[in-house]
């Protein structure tokens, strides 16, 4: 008996280990989803922004691609912000969407994805609608191969609904791909010579190293050189222990202040990050006078758009391993300890400050907890109190588009369960950010995922007030957020939820939440004072 395209497709997905599908279904997806095999799991998201970011978190935490099924252009449209985020996160995702039947495409019926392959561009590495039904399984194979090769990222397949009952001529060929590209040895030699010649080098270590399992070699390399280590601005992952004596903190996200921090160094070696992820425009020189920059990245686009520096393309872990053999042990000026301002000035009984919230979080969190951060005005304070000290334990959106961390936390928790690692997952959110993809709370509740969502309730888009100060754009409307009740919202989606207003109550509620089998939302009223942007 000949198999259908659907059967051949599911066989391939099974062999690729893609047996979890994140989605939100519609009429155009039902032909693909019918007779859903018992060994597959469907993770329903109630809005597609959530679907996309849940899959992103799942893929990041498993270290493997994740599969998504959306409803034609409408689903892709809703998912777009988090698709862009996945592109910058370099998360391998196979995003699919149903398409109207080929029988009627020409006359553009309801829910036709007109120019389907154009819709998600330029935020996918490859976008395709199979020309023939029989090509569907092989198109999935090509999508997988494209998504996982460096730099990894999302791909898109548009799947006409009449393809799945057609006969498939045979099984799709399963192929494997390399996920690392080695650096050019001659170029690596040149970089090592530059480092050995430098008077006072400094390291900037970025997220690609965490994606590449480079935490350990990054530490060996820094310790051999004995030089200061900075985290790049707005870095989406941690790659270096924030308690390490060589760690200097986070570079600021503006041109002139960033350059100031590098003063006194003749060589800056940036590994695994863009040069640089700037945000507010504060003009100045990209580097201090006389400073040279060397850039190692696995992403040719990142290498190409850097305004300064010389680049070396290749896997960041392989590059560091190569350099470790070639560089001399450091004879550089001693690295001064980092001065952290940690003050808890609040009188008892007053509203909590973000610092107090984070101090309590740090006291109670397990060391191996996975932390996701989308509390925009409190990021610096967060890292001051909650230092990341473990690989693969911190995640932040690389795009700046809000509504990623809440659903991504659900994906992380799902992966922690499926991999058997079972690390607790804690998402630290603002009262603004928490709203964009809040429907993922429902998925967390339905799957009994033990995620702890902390919502810092300052009743405003705090950081936009800091921006208005910095940019001198006064009188902006729409930046106050009165009247939100996250406890009611969370209960409505099936989560346990509590409002906690003091450190003691928060501490107890957090301990209870970490023991609970399902998700917990803690709404924490905090002071609204916003620190200057820079
Ligand atoms: C999708 C999206 N919409 C709007 C913005 C603009 N924006 C950036 S920060 C921010 C406010 C976030 O507020 P909140 O989560 O309450 O954090 P707070 O600054 O108060 O700490 C907004 C609306 C964005 N980055 N992404
Ligand atoms: Mg806020």
Tab-separated table of N, CA and C in Angstrom, residues 253-379:
chain	number	residue	atom	x	y	z
A	253	UNK	N	25.034	50.127	26.471
A	253	UNK	CA	24.528	49.932	25.111
A	253	UNK	C	24.512	51.201	24.262
A	254	UNK	N	25.501	52.053	24.431
A	254	UNK	CA	25.591	53.253	23.601
A	254	UNK	C	27.057	53.492	23.242
A	255	UNK	N	27.272	54.120	22.075
A	255	UNK	CA	28.610	54.164	21.474
A	255	UNK	C	29.643	54.803	22.413
A	256	UNK	N	29.404	56.049	22.813
A	256	UNK	CA	30.425	56.758	23.594
A	256	UNK	C	30.663	56.128	24.970
A	257	UNK	N	29.604	55.816	25.737
A	257	UNK	CA	29.856	55.198	27.052
A	257	UNK	C	30.544	53.836	26.957
A	258	UNK	N	30.234	53.076	25.914
A	258	UNK	CA	30.880	51.768	25.765
A	258	UNK	C	32.372	51.953	25.507
A	259	UNK	N	32.667	52.855	24.601
A	259	UNK	CA	34.060	53.137	24.271
A	259	UNK	C	34.841	53.579	25.517
A	260	UNK	N	34.206	54.408	26.356
A	260	UNK	CA	34.851	54.868	27.603
A	260	UNK	C	35.296	53.712	28.481
A	261	UNK	N	34.443	52.666	28.558
A	261	UNK	CA	34.752	51.527	29.434
A	261	UNK	C	36.000	50.775	28.962
A	262	UNK	N	36.324	50.915	27.680
A	262	UNK	CA	37.453	50.164	27.121
A	262	UNK	C	38.757	50.967	27.162
A	263	UNK	N	38.680	52.176	27.694
A	263	UNK	CA	39.856	53.048	27.756
A	263	UNK	C	40.982	52.364	28.535
A	264	UNK	N	42.193	52.509	28.008
A	264	UNK	CA	43.358	51.923	28.685
A	264	UNK	C	43.753	50.577	28.106
A	265	UNK	N	42.915	50.011	27.249
A	265	UNK	CA	43.247	48.720	26.623
A	265	UNK	C	43.669	48.952	25.177
A	266	UNK	N	44.758	48.310	24.775
A	266	UNK	CA	45.176	48.469	23.376
A	266	UNK	C	44.537	47.433	22.459
A	267	UNK	N	43.928	46.383	23.066
A	267	UNK	CA	43.308	45.348	22.234
A	267	UNK	C	42.014	44.860	22.881
A	268	UNK	N	40.946	44.846	22.098
A	268	UNK	CA	39.656	44.315	22.555
A	268	UNK	C	39.367	43.070	21.724
A	269	UNK	N	39.172	41.936	22.390
A	269	UNK	CA	38.851	40.698	21.674
A	269	UNK	C	37.391	40.344	21.973
A	270	UNK	N	36.544	40.483	20.961
A	270	UNK	CA	35.110	40.194	21.112
A	270	UNK	C	34.851	38.807	20.540
A	271	UNK	N	34.294	37.931	21.354
A	271	UNK	CA	34.035	36.566	20.879
A	271	UNK	C	32.555	36.229	21.069
A	272	UNK	N	31.873	35.953	19.972
A	272	UNK	CA	30.501	35.444	20.048
A	272	UNK	C	29.433	36.476	20.318
A	273	UNK	N	29.653	37.717	19.878
A	273	UNK	CA	28.654	38.776	20.072
A	273	UNK	C	28.758	39.755	18.913
A	274	UNK	N	27.679	40.508	18.645
A	274	UNK	CA	27.804	41.577	17.656
A	274	UNK	C	28.732	42.678	18.182
A	275	UNK	N	29.325	43.437	17.282
A	275	UNK	CA	30.121	44.633	17.639
A	275	UNK	C	29.311	45.854	17.222
A	276	UNK	N	28.604	46.427	18.104
A	276	UNK	CA	28.086	45.942	19.375
A	276	UNK	C	26.588	46.081	19.299
A	277	UNK	N	25.829	45.597	20.259
A	277	UNK	CA	24.374	45.768	20.246
A	277	UNK	C	24.040	47.097	20.939
A	278	UNK	N	24.085	48.187	20.148
A	278	UNK	CA	23.803	49.517	20.693
A	278	UNK	C	22.292	49.766	20.726
A	279	UNK	N	21.887	50.777	21.546
A	279	UNK	CA	20.457	51.115	21.593
A	279	UNK	C	20.289	52.644	21.528
A	280	UNK	N	20.304	53.386	22.628
A	280	UNK	CA	20.171	54.842	22.446
A	280	UNK	C	21.414	55.403	21.740
A	281	UNK	N	21.181	56.427	20.932
A	281	UNK	CA	22.289	57.011	20.168
A	281	UNK	C	23.029	58.041	21.005
A	282	UNK	N	24.216	57.686	21.418
A	282	UNK	CA	25.096	58.632	22.097
A	282	UNK	C	26.380	58.655	21.275
A	283	UNK	N	26.498	59.636	20.374
A	283	UNK	CA	27.603	59.592	19.418
A	283	UNK	C	28.967	59.661	20.089
A	284	UNK	N	29.952	59.167	19.384
A	284	UNK	CA	31.327	59.183	19.882
A	284	UNK	C	32.163	58.260	19.020
A	285	UNK	N	33.389	58.031	19.460
A	285	UNK	CA	34.254	57.080	18.756
A	285	UNK	C	33.845	55.669	19.189
A	286	UNK	N	33.915	54.712	18.242
A	286	UNK	CA	33.554	53.338	18.588
A	286	UNK	C	34.553	52.722	19.570
A	287	UNK	N	35.802	53.160	19.449
A	287	UNK	CA	36.855	52.617	20.315
A	287	UNK	C	37.714	53.777	20.804
A	288	UNK	N	38.358	53.609	21.963
A	288	UNK	CA	39.285	54.655	22.389
A	288	UNK	C	40.433	54.789	21.376
A	289	UNK	N	41.019	55.943	21.329
A	289	UNK	CA	42.163	56.237	20.448
A	289	UNK	C	43.240	55.152	20.598
A	290	UNK	N	43.641	54.585	19.475
A	290	UNK	CA	44.756	53.625	19.492
A	290	UNK	C	44.379	52.200	19.877
A	291	UNK	N	43.092	51.945	20.156
A	291	UNK	CA	42.665	50.591	20.536
A	291	UNK	C	42.290	49.798	19.286
A	292	UNK	N	42.707	48.532	19.243
A	292	UNK	CA	42.359	47.654	18.113
A	292	UNK	C	41.308	46.655	18.539
A	293	UNK	N	40.468	46.251	17.607
A	293	UNK	CA	39.437	45.270	17.952
A	293	UNK	C	39.553	44.045	17.052
A	294	UNK	N	39.520	42.872	17.678
A	294	UNK	CA	39.461	41.602	16.950
A	294	UNK	C	38.138	40.933	17.276
A	295	UNK	N	37.491	40.402	16.256
A	295	UNK	CA	36.116	39.903	16.401
A	295	UNK	C	36.048	38.459	15.922
A	296	UNK	N	35.631	37.552	16.798
A	296	UNK	CA	35.426	36.152	16.396
A	296	UNK	C	33.940	35.847	16.482
A	297	UNK	N	33.362	35.417	15.374
A	297	UNK	CA	31.922	35.147	15.332
A	297	UNK	C	31.634	33.999	14.378
A	298	UNK	N	30.511	33.311	14.633
A	298	UNK	CA	30.100	32.248	13.697
A	298	UNK	C	29.095	32.785	12.678
A	299	UNK	N	28.894	34.094	12.661
A	299	UNK	CA	27.859	34.693	11.823
A	299	UNK	C	28.474	35.710	10.862
A	300	UNK	N	28.532	35.379	9.562
A	300	UNK	CA	29.149	36.297	8.594
A	300	UNK	C	28.469	37.665	8.549
A	301	UNK	N	27.145	37.702	8.784
A	301	UNK	CA	26.437	38.992	8.732
A	301	UNK	C	26.900	39.877	9.886
A	302	UNK	N	27.111	39.262	11.042
A	302	UNK	CA	27.580	39.995	12.212
A	302	UNK	C	28.987	40.550	11.951
A	303	UNK	N	29.819	39.709	11.319
A	303	UNK	CA	31.187	40.153	10.994
A	303	UNK	C	31.146	41.310	10.005
A	304	UNK	N	30.230	41.229	9.050
A	304	UNK	CA	30.182	42.234	7.992
A	304	UNK	C	29.694	43.584	8.495
A	305	UNK	N	28.766	43.607	9.447
A	305	UNK	CA	28.165	44.894	9.822
A	305	UNK	C	28.895	45.605	10.966
A	306	UNK	N	29.914	44.975	11.525
A	306	UNK	CA	30.673	45.644	12.587
A	306	UNK	C	31.326	46.903	12.030
A	307	UNK	N	31.189	48.042	12.728
A	307	UNK	CA	31.742	49.286	12.177
A	307	UNK	C	33.263	49.380	12.310
A	308	UNK	N	33.838	48.598	13.208
A	308	UNK	CA	35.300	48.606	13.413
A	308	UNK	C	35.767	47.178	13.667
A	309	UNK	N	37.053	46.956	13.517
A	309	UNK	CA	37.645	45.674	13.907
A	309	UNK	C	37.882	44.740	12.739
A	310	UNK	N	38.694	43.715	13.013
A	310	UNK	CA	39.009	42.671	12.023
A	310	UNK	C	38.399	41.378	12.507
A	311	UNK	N	37.832	40.606	11.559
A	311	UNK	CA	37.038	39.463	12.015
A	311	UNK	C	37.621	38.126	11.600
A	312	UNK	N	37.219	37.130	12.346
A	312	UNK	CA	37.573	35.734	12.082
A	312	UNK	C	36.277	34.940	12.200
A	313	UNK	N	35.932	34.239	11.129
A	313	UNK	CA	34.673	33.506	11.092
A	313	UNK	C	34.890	32.069	11.551
A	314	UNK	N	34.013	31.593	12.419
A	314	UNK	CA	34.103	30.192	12.818
A	314	UNK	C	33.426	29.955	14.148
A	315	UNK	N	33.277	28.698	14.482
A	315	UNK	CA	32.666	28.335	15.755
A	315	UNK	C	33.479	28.933	16.911
A	316	UNK	N	32.797	29.555	17.835
A	316	UNK	CA	33.510	30.308	18.872
A	316	UNK	C	34.234	29.390	19.856
A	317	UNK	N	33.636	28.238	20.149
A	317	UNK	CA	34.330	27.321	21.068
A	317	UNK	C	35.590	26.765	20.408
A	318	UNK	N	35.488	26.345	19.145
A	318	UNK	CA	36.663	25.834	18.442
A	318	UNK	C	37.745	26.910	18.360
A	319	UNK	N	37.321	28.137	18.141
A	319	UNK	CA	38.292	29.234	18.021
A	319	UNK	C	39.024	29.432	19.347
A	320	UNK	N	38.285	29.436	20.450
A	320	UNK	CA	38.941	29.626	21.755
A	320	UNK	C	39.856	28.442	22.058
A	321	UNK	N	39.392	27.238	21.744
A	321	UNK	CA	40.247	26.067	21.977
A	321	UNK	C	41.554	26.206	21.200
A	322	UNK	N	41.455	26.685	19.960
A	322	UNK	CA	42.655	26.904	19.152
A	322	UNK	C	43.556	27.967	19.756
A	323	UNK	N	42.956	29.067	20.179
A	323	UNK	CA	43.742	30.173	20.742
A	323	UNK	C	44.418	29.773	22.049
A	324	UNK	N	43.741	28.920	22.816
A	324	UNK	CA	44.296	28.491	24.117
A	324	UNK	C	45.698	27.904	23.946
A	325	UNK	N	45.917	27.178	22.844
A	325	UNK	CA	47.218	26.561	22.573
A	325	UNK	C	48.248	27.603	22.138
A	326	UNK	N	47.756	28.693	21.558
A	326	UNK	CA	48.662	29.616	20.858
A	326	UNK	C	49.041	30.856	21.672
A	327	UNK	N	48.241	31.179	22.695
A	327	UNK	CA	48.543	32.422	23.434
A	327	UNK	C	49.465	32.128	24.622
A	328	UNK	N	50.264	33.124	24.966
A	328	UNK	CA	51.146	33.009	26.129
A	328	UNK	C	50.355	33.323	27.391
A	329	UNK	N	50.734	32.696	28.527
A	329	UNK	CA	50.062	33.066	29.782
A	329	UNK	C	50.230	34.564	30.023
A	330	UNK	N	49.182	35.192	30.511
A	330	UNK	CA	49.154	36.654	30.609
A	330	UNK	C	50.168	37.217	31.595
A	331	UNK	N	50.862	38.280	31.157
A	331	UNK	CA	51.767	39.051	32.032
A	331	UNK	C	51.257	40.485	32.021
A	332	UNK	N	49.960	40.639	32.158
A	332	UNK	CA	49.354	41.956	31.972
A	332	UNK	C	49.120	42.613	33.334
A	333	UNK	N	48.741	43.881	33.315
A	333	UNK	CA	48.438	44.547	34.584
A	333	UNK	C	47.372	43.759	35.366
A	334	UNK	N	47.478	43.702	36.711
A	334	UNK	CA	46.479	42.964	37.495
A	334	UNK	C	45.073	43.549	37.300
A	335	UNK	N	44.069	42.666	37.374
A	335	UNK	CA	42.689	43.107	37.143
A	335	UNK	C	42.081	43.538	38.475
A	336	UNK	N	41.665	44.799	38.576
A	336	UNK	CA	41.081	45.263	39.838
A	336	UNK	C	39.725	44.595	40.082
A	337	UNK	N	39.377	44.345	41.347
A	337	UNK	CA	38.069	43.743	41.622
A	337	UNK	C	36.956	44.711	41.231
A	338	UNK	N	35.816	44.136	40.848
A	338	UNK	CA	34.669	44.927	40.409
A	338	UNK	C	33.969	45.511	41.636
A	339	UNK	N	33.672	46.789	41.564
A	339	UNK	CA	32.968	47.426	42.684
A	339	UNK	C	31.470	47.405	42.392
A	340	UNK	N	30.710	46.656	43.184
A	340	UNK	CA	29.259	46.575	42.989
A	340	UNK	C	28.561	47.364	44.080
A	341	UNK	N	27.601	48.197	43.664
A	341	UNK	CA	26.847	48.948	44.666
A	341	UNK	C	25.625	48.123	45.076
A	342	UNK	N	25.676	47.574	46.284
A	342	UNK	CA	24.549	46.768	46.739
A	342	UNK	C	24.010	47.365	48.037
A	343	UNK	N	22.947	48.127	47.881
A	343	UNK	CA	22.361	48.773	49.064
A	343	UNK	C	20.883	48.420	49.160
A	344	UNK	N	20.438	48.144	50.366
A	344	UNK	CA	19.004	47.907	50.587
A	344	UNK	C	18.507	48.983	51.543
A	345	UNK	N	18.189	50.152	51.021
A	345	UNK	CA	17.948	51.291	51.899
A	345	UNK	C	16.547	51.350	52.494
A	346	UNK	N	15.703	50.398	52.144
A	346	UNK	CA	14.292	50.607	52.428
A	346	UNK	C	13.922	50.417	53.902
A	347	UNK	N	13.149	51.321	54.457
A	347	UNK	CA	12.660	51.097	55.825
A	347	UNK	C	11.614	49.973	55.834
A	348	UNK	N	11.501	49.238	56.948
A	348	UNK	CA	10.525	48.143	56.992
A	348	UNK	C	9.103	48.674	56.776
A	349	UNK	N	8.288	47.896	56.095
A	349	UNK	CA	6.891	48.294	55.885
A	349	UNK	C	6.666	49.102	54.628
A	350	UNK	N	7.737	49.662	54.041
A	350	UNK	CA	7.565	50.456	52.821
A	350	UNK	C	7.443	49.518	51.622
A	351	UNK	N	7.013	50.087	50.495
A	351	UNK	CA	6.897	49.286	49.275
A	351	UNK	C	8.275	48.749	48.874
A	352	UNK	N	8.307	47.532	48.342
A	352	UNK	CA	9.589	46.930	47.976
A	352	UNK	C	10.247	47.674	46.816
A	353	UNK	N	11.580	47.720	46.847
A	353	UNK	CA	12.333	48.205	45.694
A	353	UNK	C	12.722	46.989	44.852
A	354	UNK	N	13.044	47.195	43.562
A	354	UNK	CA	13.529	46.067	42.760
A	354	UNK	C	14.723	45.377	43.428
A	355	UNK	N	15.622	46.157	44.038
A	355	UNK	CA	16.797	45.556	44.693
A	355	UNK	C	16.366	44.567	45.764
A	356	UNK	N	15.365	44.936	46.554
A	356	UNK	CA	14.902	44.025	47.606
A	356	UNK	C	14.277	42.760	47.028
A	357	UNK	N	13.543	42.927	45.945
A	357	UNK	CA	12.945	41.764	45.282
A	357	UNK	C	14.052	40.808	44.832
A	358	UNK	N	15.091	41.376	44.198
A	358	UNK	CA	16.146	40.522	43.651
A	358	UNK	C	16.988	39.897	44.761
A	359	UNK	N	17.198	40.639	45.851
A	359	UNK	CA	17.957	40.079	46.979
A	359	UNK	C	17.211	38.867	47.535
A	360	UNK	N	15.888	38.971	47.646
A	360	UNK	CA	15.086	37.857	48.159
A	360	UNK	C	15.065	36.696	47.166
A	361	UNK	N	14.983	37.039	45.884
A	361	UNK	CA	15.040	35.994	44.862
A	361	UNK	C	16.355	35.220	44.977
A	362	UNK	N	17.459	35.940	45.112
A	362	UNK	CA	18.775	35.298	45.174
A	362	UNK	C	18.892	34.404	46.412
A	363	UNK	N	18.334	34.841	47.527
A	363	UNK	CA	18.377	34.033	48.759
A	363	UNK	C	17.652	32.703	48.599
A	364	UNK	N	16.602	32.718	47.790
A	364	UNK	CA	15.718	31.549	47.746
A	364	UNK	C	15.862	30.681	46.499
A	365	UNK	N	16.555	31.199	45.477
A	365	UNK	CA	16.556	30.439	44.233
A	365	UNK	C	17.592	29.306	44.298
A	366	UNK	N	17.253	28.148	43.734
A	366	UNK	CA	18.266	27.100	43.627
A	366	UNK	C	19.384	27.572	42.688
A	367	UNK	N	20.623	27.137	42.962
A	367	UNK	CA	21.775	27.603	42.179
A	367	UNK	C	21.639	27.243	40.709
A	368	UNK	N	20.941	26.122	40.430
A	368	UNK	CA	20.861	25.686	39.027
A	368	UNK	C	19.587	26.180	38.333
A	369	UNK	N	18.860	27.106	38.965
A	369	UNK	CA	17.619	27.588	38.349
A	369	UNK	C	17.909	28.246	37.001
A	370	UNK	N	16.975	28.084	36.055
A	370	UNK	CA	17.047	28.780	34.771
A	370	UNK	C	16.296	30.100	34.929
A	371	UNK	N	16.955	31.201	34.612
A	371	UNK	CA	16.338	32.512	34.803
A	371	UNK	C	16.122	33.195	33.464
A	372	UNK	N	14.916	33.703	33.267
A	372	UNK	CA	14.621	34.490	32.068
A	372	UNK	C	14.261	35.890	32.527
A	373	UNK	N	14.785	36.881	31.827
A	373	UNK	CA	14.613	38.255	32.295
A	373	UNK	C	13.946	39.119	31.232
A	374	UNK	N	12.837	39.760	31.614
A	374	UNK	CA	12.230	40.776	30.742
A	374	UNK	C	11.597	41.837	31.644
A	375	UNK	N	12.463	42.410	32.468
A	375	UNK	CA	12.051	43.494	33.354
A	375	UNK	C	12.915	44.670	32.955
A	376	UNK	N	12.419	45.451	31.999
A	376	UNK	CA	13.303	46.318	31.218
A	376	UNK	C	14.063	47.350	32.042
A	377	UNK	N	13.398	47.980	33.010
A	377	UNK	CA	14.117	49.051	33.712
A	377	UNK	C	14.973	48.517	34.857
A	378	UNK	N	14.906	47.198	35.097
A	378	UNK	CA	15.607	46.666	36.270
A	378	UNK	C	16.699	45.659	35.936
A	379	UNK	N	17.131	45.625	34.670
A	379	UNK	CA	18.078	44.589	34.261
A	379	UNK	C	19.416	44.711	35.006
